[in-house]
Amino acid sequence: MAEAAASGFKGKQVEVEILTDTYKIRGPLFVPLAGKDGYSARLSDLLNNPEKTFLALTNVCVEVLPDPDMKWDAPFLALNKSVVTMVRALKE
């Protein structure tokens, strides 16, 4: 678990694998700490928060499904939660 203090935001990075209908995405997901937004630093709290529409991931590897040979890396990805079918924490 890496702290995100260097960026000025309080929270932690959780290494995740996220599946959508067309992509498999792996990378660190920023999970904010409890504060004015009123939720804790648990992955499930972020996923269940209806006020948070997007997930912020950094240093991601994106694979096209069902062809794992088609993939690319990106320094940042904002993923709309409405397209997510599964989230798996790899390291928390």
Coordinates of C-alpha atoms in Angstrom, one line a residue:
M1 CA 0.0 0.0 0.0
A2 CA 1.6 3.2 -1.1
E3 CA 0.5 6.5 0.4
A4 CA -0.4 9.3 -1.9
A5 CA 1.0 12.1 0.3
A6 CA 3.4 13.3 -2.4
S7 CA 0.5 14.4 -4.6
G8 CA -1.1 16.4 -1.8
F9 CA -4.1 14.1 -1.6
K10 CA -4.7 11.9 1.5
G11 CA -5.4 8.3 0.7
K12 CA -3.8 5.1 -0.5
Q13 CA -3.0 3.3 -3.7
V14 CA -4.6 -0.2 -4.1
E15 CA -3.3 -2.4 -6.8
V16 CA -6.4 -3.7 -8.7
E17 CA -7.5 -5.6 -11.7
I18 CA -10.7 -4.3 -13.2
L19 CA -12.8 -6.0 -15.9
T20 CA -15.3 -4.3 -18.2
D21 CA -17.1 -5.9 -21.1
T22 CA -14.2 -5.1 -23.5
Y23 CA -11.1 -4.5 -21.3
K24 CA -9.0 -5.8 -18.5
I25 CA -7.3 -3.0 -16.6
R26 CA -4.5 -3.4 -14.1
G27 CA -2.9 -0.7 -12.0
P28 CA -2.9 1.3 -8.8
L29 CA -6.3 2.8 -7.9
F30 CA -6.4 5.9 -5.6
V31 CA -8.7 5.4 -2.6
P32 CA -9.2 8.6 -0.6
L33 CA -9.1 8.7 3.1
A34 CA -12.1 9.6 5.2
G35 CA -12.7 13.3 5.3
K36 CA -15.1 15.9 4.1
D37 CA -16.5 13.3 1.6
G38 CA -17.5 11.1 4.5
Y39 CA -16.2 7.7 3.4
S40 CA -13.2 5.7 4.6
A41 CA -10.2 4.4 2.8
R42 CA -11.7 1.0 2.0
L43 CA -12.0 0.0 -1.7
S44 CA -15.6 -1.2 -1.2
D45 CA -16.6 2.3 0.2
L46 CA -15.2 4.0 -2.9
L47 CA -17.0 1.5 -5.2
N48 CA -20.3 1.9 -3.4
N49 CA -20.2 5.7 -3.1
P50 CA -22.9 6.9 -5.6
E51 CA -21.3 10.4 -5.6
K52 CA -18.1 9.1 -7.1
T53 CA -18.7 8.3 -10.8
F54 CA -15.1 7.8 -11.9
L55 CA -12.2 5.6 -10.6
A56 CA -8.7 7.2 -10.9
L57 CA -6.0 4.8 -11.9
T58 CA -2.3 5.5 -12.6
N59 CA 0.4 3.6 -14.5
V60 CA -2.2 1.2 -16.0
C61 CA -1.9 -1.7 -18.4
V62 CA -5.0 -2.1 -20.6
E63 CA -5.8 -5.3 -22.4
V64 CA -8.5 -5.7 -25.1
L65 CA -10.7 -8.7 -24.4
P66 CA -10.7 -11.3 -25.8
D67 CA -7.3 -10.6 -27.5
P68 CA -4.6 -10.2 -24.7
D69 CA -2.1 -9.5 -27.5
M70 CA -3.8 -6.1 -28.0
K71 CA -2.7 -4.0 -25.0
W72 CA -1.3 -0.6 -24.1
D73 CA 0.0 1.3 -21.1
A74 CA -1.2 4.7 -19.9
P75 CA 0.1 7.0 -17.1
F76 CA -3.5 7.9 -16.1
L77 CA -7.0 6.5 -16.7
A78 CA -10.3 7.8 -15.4
L79 CA -12.7 4.9 -15.6
N80 CA -16.5 5.4 -15.4
K81 CA -17.8 3.0 -12.7
S82 CA -20.9 2.3 -14.8
V83 CA -18.8 0.1 -17.2
V84 CA -17.1 -1.9 -14.5
T85 CA -18.2 -5.6 -14.2
M86 CA -15.6 -6.7 -11.6
V87 CA -12.9 -5.3 -9.4
R88 CA -10.3 -7.5 -7.7
A89 CA -7.8 -6.1 -5.2
L90 CA -4.3 -7.6 -6.0
K91 CA -2.5 -5.8 -3.2
E92 CA -4.1 -3.7 -0.5

